[in-house]
Amino acid sequence: MAATSQADGTVLQLMWSQACSANWGRITLPQETDLTTASVTATVATTEDAGRAQKSVATGQQTVYTPILVVEVTDQACAAGQWTVDGVTTTADQPACA
């Protein structure tokens, strides 16, 4: 698992399952976020083939997961994210990669 914490307290993570050889992305907004005004986009992709990606968009949720992306053990993958709260859109400072 790789993770990056953002200045506003949001956490972006790249998750890995050895059992199914898959990655997925997860974004968790801070507890005090007004979820009625929150929209989150999470994306996970391999760095070798940018065409292989999974994306999830959700509104009103504290935590958002992408669908799994099956990868070769040797492939590098990254999770990226963007979220909007009260009309202000923030993009993750850096991706979470492993």
mmCIF file with all atom_site columns, C-alpha atoms in Angstrom:
data_model
loop_
_atom_site.group_PDB
_atom_site.id
_atom_site.type_symbol
_atom_site.label_atom_id
_atom_site.label_alt_id
_atom_site.label_comp_id
_atom_site.label_asym_id
_atom_site.label_entity_id
_atom_site.label_seq_id
_atom_site.pdbx_PDB_ins_code
_atom_site.Cartn_x
_atom_site.Cartn_y
_atom_site.Cartn_z
_atom_site.occupancy
_atom_site.B_iso_or_equiv
_atom_site.pdbx_formal_charge
_atom_site.auth_seq_id
_atom_site.auth_comp_id
_atom_site.auth_asym_id
_atom_site.auth_atom_id
_atom_site.pdbx_PDB_model_num
ATOM 1  C CA . MET A 1 1  ? 0.000   0.000   0.000   1.00 0.00 ? 1  MET A CA 1
ATOM 2  C CA . ALA A 1 2  ? 1.154   3.514   -0.785  1.00 0.00 ? 2  ALA A CA 1
ATOM 3  C CA . ALA A 1 3  ? -0.441  6.641   0.667   1.00 0.00 ? 3  ALA A CA 1
ATOM 4  C CA . THR A 1 4  ? -0.162  10.408  0.483   1.00 0.00 ? 4  THR A CA 1
ATOM 5  C CA . SER A 1 5  ? -1.740  12.860  2.912   1.00 0.00 ? 5  SER A CA 1
ATOM 6  C CA . GLN A 1 6  ? -2.933  16.167  1.549   1.00 0.00 ? 6  GLN A CA 1
ATOM 7  C CA . ALA A 1 7  ? -2.790  19.576  3.211   1.00 0.00 ? 7  ALA A CA 1
ATOM 8  C CA . ASP A 1 8  ? -6.546  19.538  3.912   1.00 0.00 ? 8  ASP A CA 1
ATOM 9  C CA . GLY A 1 9  ? -6.348  16.137  5.647   1.00 0.00 ? 9  GLY A CA 1
ATOM 10 C CA . THR A 1 10 ? -7.602  14.071  2.698   1.00 0.00 ? 10 THR A CA 1
ATOM 11 C CA . VAL A 1 11 ? -5.774  10.741  2.277   1.00 0.00 ? 11 VAL A CA 1
ATOM 12 C CA . LEU A 1 12 ? -5.116  9.189   -1.147  1.00 0.00 ? 12 LEU A CA 1
ATOM 13 C CA . GLN A 1 13 ? -4.128  5.514   -1.158  1.00 0.00 ? 13 GLN A CA 1
ATOM 14 C CA . LEU A 1 14 ? -3.076  2.864   -3.643  1.00 0.00 ? 14 LEU A CA 1
ATOM 15 C CA . MET A 1 15 ? -4.193  -0.492  -2.255  1.00 0.00 ? 15 MET A CA 1
ATOM 16 C CA . TRP A 1 16 ? -2.807  -3.925  -3.277  1.00 0.00 ? 16 TRP A CA 1
ATOM 17 C CA . SER A 1 17 ? -4.148  -7.460  -2.902  1.00 0.00 ? 17 SER A CA 1
ATOM 18 C CA . GLN A 1 18 ? -1.630  -10.280 -3.225  1.00 0.00 ? 18 GLN A CA 1
ATOM 19 C CA . ALA A 1 19 ? -4.493  -12.797 -3.376  1.00 0.00 ? 19 ALA A CA 1
ATOM 20 C CA . CYS A 1 20 ? -5.993  -11.406 -6.593  1.00 0.00 ? 20 CYS A CA 1
ATOM 21 C CA . SER A 1 21 ? -3.013  -9.464  -8.027  1.00 0.00 ? 21 SER A CA 1
ATOM 22 C CA . ALA A 1 22 ? -5.017  -6.282  -8.115  1.00 0.00 ? 22 ALA A CA 1
ATOM 23 C CA . ASN A 1 23 ? -4.683  -2.620  -7.198  1.00 0.00 ? 23 ASN A CA 1
ATOM 24 C CA . TRP A 1 24 ? -7.406  -0.135  -6.364  1.00 0.00 ? 24 TRP A CA 1
ATOM 25 C CA . GLY A 1 25 ? -7.474  3.486   -5.343  1.00 0.00 ? 25 GLY A CA 1
ATOM 26 C CA . ARG A 1 26 ? -9.087  4.948   -2.252  1.00 0.00 ? 26 ARG A CA 1
ATOM 27 C CA . ILE A 1 27 ? -9.681  8.560   -1.202  1.00 0.00 ? 27 ILE A CA 1
ATOM 28 C CA . THR A 1 28 ? -10.815 9.385   2.327   1.00 0.00 ? 28 THR A CA 1
ATOM 29 C CA . LEU A 1 29 ? -11.999 12.913  3.103   1.00 0.00 ? 29 LEU A CA 1
ATOM 30 C CA . PRO A 1 30 ? -11.515 14.415  6.585   1.00 0.00 ? 30 PRO A CA 1
ATOM 31 C CA . GLN A 1 31 ? -14.243 13.642  9.151   1.00 0.00 ? 31 GLN A CA 1
ATOM 32 C CA . GLU A 1 32 ? -15.392 17.266  9.347   1.00 0.00 ? 32 GLU A CA 1
ATOM 33 C CA . THR A 1 33 ? -16.130 17.495  5.587   1.00 0.00 ? 33 THR A CA 1
ATOM 34 C CA . ASP A 1 34 ? -19.676 18.521  4.678   1.00 0.00 ? 34 ASP A CA 1
ATOM 35 C CA . LEU A 1 35 ? -20.488 15.474  2.555   1.00 0.00 ? 35 LEU A CA 1
ATOM 36 C CA . THR A 1 36 ? -23.584 17.115  1.090   1.00 0.00 ? 36 THR A CA 1
ATOM 37 C CA . THR A 1 37 ? -21.232 19.338  -0.933  1.00 0.00 ? 37 THR A CA 1
ATOM 38 C CA . ALA A 1 38 ? -18.474 16.773  -1.621  1.00 0.00 ? 38 ALA A CA 1
ATOM 39 C CA . SER A 1 39 ? -17.730 15.081  -4.936  1.00 0.00 ? 39 SER A CA 1
ATOM 40 C CA . VAL A 1 40 ? -14.732 12.757  -5.305  1.00 0.00 ? 40 VAL A CA 1
ATOM 41 C CA . THR A 1 41 ? -13.010 11.257  -8.346  1.00 0.00 ? 41 THR A CA 1
ATOM 42 C CA . ALA A 1 42 ? -10.512 8.449   -7.726  1.00 0.00 ? 42 ALA A CA 1
ATOM 43 C CA . THR A 1 43 ? -8.426  6.869   -10.494 1.00 0.00 ? 43 THR A CA 1
ATOM 44 C CA . VAL A 1 44 ? -5.956  3.968   -10.432 1.00 0.00 ? 44 VAL A CA 1
ATOM 45 C CA . ALA A 1 45 ? -3.800  3.162   -13.477 1.00 0.00 ? 45 ALA A CA 1
ATOM 46 C CA . THR A 1 46 ? -0.684  1.258   -14.427 1.00 0.00 ? 46 THR A CA 1
ATOM 47 C CA . THR A 1 47 ? 2.245   3.457   -15.355 1.00 0.00 ? 47 THR A CA 1
ATOM 48 C CA . GLU A 1 48 ? 3.336   1.129   -18.179 1.00 0.00 ? 48 GLU A CA 1
ATOM 49 C CA . ASP A 1 49 ? 0.007   1.303   -20.026 1.00 0.00 ? 49 ASP A CA 1
ATOM 50 C CA . ALA A 1 50 ? -1.968  4.465   -19.337 1.00 0.00 ? 50 ALA A CA 1
ATOM 51 C CA . GLY A 1 51 ? -4.928  2.923   -21.170 1.00 0.00 ? 51 GLY A CA 1
ATOM 52 C CA . ARG A 1 52 ? -5.393  0.452   -18.293 1.00 0.00 ? 52 ARG A CA 1
ATOM 53 C CA . ALA A 1 53 ? -7.227  2.386   -15.623 1.00 0.00 ? 53 ALA A CA 1
ATOM 54 C CA . GLN A 1 54 ? -10.251 2.297   -13.342 1.00 0.00 ? 54 GLN A CA 1
ATOM 55 C CA . LYS A 1 55 ? -12.137 5.389   -12.215 1.00 0.00 ? 55 LYS A CA 1
ATOM 56 C CA . SER A 1 56 ? -14.849 6.063   -9.676  1.00 0.00 ? 56 SER A CA 1
ATOM 57 C CA . VAL A 1 57 ? -16.860 9.247   -9.140  1.00 0.00 ? 57 VAL A CA 1
ATOM 58 C CA . ALA A 1 58 ? -19.071 9.663   -6.080  1.00 0.00 ? 58 ALA A CA 1
ATOM 59 C CA . THR A 1 59 ? -20.985 12.410  -4.295  1.00 0.00 ? 59 THR A CA 1
ATOM 60 C CA . GLY A 1 60 ? -21.772 12.595  -0.592  1.00 0.00 ? 60 GLY A CA 1
ATOM 61 C CA . GLN A 1 61 ? -19.370 9.860   0.533   1.00 0.00 ? 61 GLN A CA 1
ATOM 62 C CA . GLN A 1 62 ? -16.521 10.029  3.064   1.00 0.00 ? 62 GLN A CA 1
ATOM 63 C CA . THR A 1 63 ? -14.500 7.293   1.330   1.00 0.00 ? 63 THR A CA 1
ATOM 64 C CA . VAL A 1 64 ? -14.454 6.432   -2.374  1.00 0.00 ? 64 VAL A CA 1
ATOM 65 C CA . TYR A 1 65 ? -12.905 3.314   -3.921  1.00 0.00 ? 65 TYR A CA 1
ATOM 66 C CA . THR A 1 66 ? -12.117 2.552   -7.559  1.00 0.00 ? 66 THR A CA 1
ATOM 67 C CA . PRO A 1 67 ? -12.951 -0.852  -9.017  1.00 0.00 ? 67 PRO A CA 1
ATOM 68 C CA . ILE A 1 68 ? -9.968  -3.215  -8.922  1.00 0.00 ? 68 ILE A CA 1
ATOM 69 C CA . LEU A 1 69 ? -7.346  -3.150  -11.654 1.00 0.00 ? 69 LEU A CA 1
ATOM 70 C CA . VAL A 1 70 ? -5.682  -6.536  -12.200 1.00 0.00 ? 70 VAL A CA 1
ATOM 71 C CA . VAL A 1 71 ? -1.955  -6.034  -12.782 1.00 0.00 ? 71 VAL A CA 1
ATOM 72 C CA . GLU A 1 72 ? 1.235   -8.001  -13.195 1.00 0.00 ? 72 GLU A CA 1
ATOM 73 C CA . VAL A 1 73 ? 3.318   -8.068  -10.025 1.00 0.00 ? 73 VAL A CA 1
ATOM 74 C CA . THR A 1 74 ? 6.080   -6.213  -11.889 1.00 0.00 ? 74 THR A CA 1
ATOM 75 C CA . ASP A 1 75 ? 3.790   -3.386  -13.095 1.00 0.00 ? 75 ASP A CA 1
ATOM 76 C CA . GLN A 1 76 ? 3.914   -0.092  -11.270 1.00 0.00 ? 76 GLN A CA 1
ATOM 77 C CA . ALA A 1 77 ? 0.539   1.459   -10.501 1.00 0.00 ? 77 ALA A CA 1
ATOM 78 C CA . CYS A 1 78 ? -0.537  4.846   -9.193  1.00 0.00 ? 78 CYS A CA 1
ATOM 79 C CA . ALA A 1 79 ? -3.677  6.280   -7.635  1.00 0.00 ? 79 ALA A CA 1
ATOM 80 C CA . ALA A 1 80 ? -4.675  9.859   -8.340  1.00 0.00 ? 80 ALA A CA 1
ATOM 81 C CA . GLY A 1 81 ? -7.564  11.892  -7.067  1.00 0.00 ? 81 GLY A CA 1
ATOM 82 C CA . GLN A 1 82 ? -9.586  15.058  -7.183  1.00 0.00 ? 82 GLN A CA 1
ATOM 83 C CA . TRP A 1 83 ? -12.322 16.260  -4.853  1.00 0.00 ? 83 TRP A CA 1
ATOM 84 C CA . THR A 1 84 ? -14.687 19.206  -4.696  1.00 0.00 ? 84 THR A CA 1
ATOM 85 C CA . VAL A 1 85 ? -16.079 20.569  -1.439  1.00 0.00 ? 85 VAL A CA 1
ATOM 86 C CA . ASP A 1 86 ? -18.217 23.725  -1.270  1.00 0.00 ? 86 ASP A CA 1
ATOM 87 C CA . GLY A 1 87 ? -17.442 24.436  -4.932  1.00 0.00 ? 87 GLY A CA 1
ATOM 88 C CA . VAL A 1 88 ? -13.640 24.343  -4.450  1.00 0.00 ? 88 VAL A CA 1
ATOM 89 C CA . THR A 1 89 ? -11.865 21.610  -6.449  1.00 0.00 ? 89 THR A CA 1
ATOM 90 C CA . THR A 1 90 ? -8.579  20.182  -5.174  1.00 0.00 ? 90 THR A CA 1
ATOM 91 C CA . THR A 1 91 ? -6.268  17.807  -7.035  1.00 0.00 ? 91 THR A CA 1
ATOM 92 C CA . ALA A 1 92 ? -3.934  15.550  -5.029  1.00 0.00 ? 92 ALA A CA 1
ATOM 93 C CA . ASP A 1 93 ? -0.473  17.092  -4.680  1.00 0.00 ? 93 ASP A CA 1
ATOM 94 C CA . GLN A 1 94 ? 1.110   13.870  -5.919  1.00 0.00 ? 94 GLN A CA 1
ATOM 95 C CA . PRO A 1 95 ? -0.112  10.397  -6.843  1.00 0.00 ? 95 PRO A CA 1
ATOM 96 C CA . ALA A 1 96 ? 0.268   7.415   -4.522  1.00 0.00 ? 96 ALA A CA 1
ATOM 97 C CA . CYS A 1 97 ? 2.463   4.935   -6.420  1.00 0.00 ? 97 CYS A CA 1
ATOM 98 C CA . ALA A 1 98 ? 3.921   1.496   -5.777  1.00 0.00 ? 98 ALA A CA 1
#
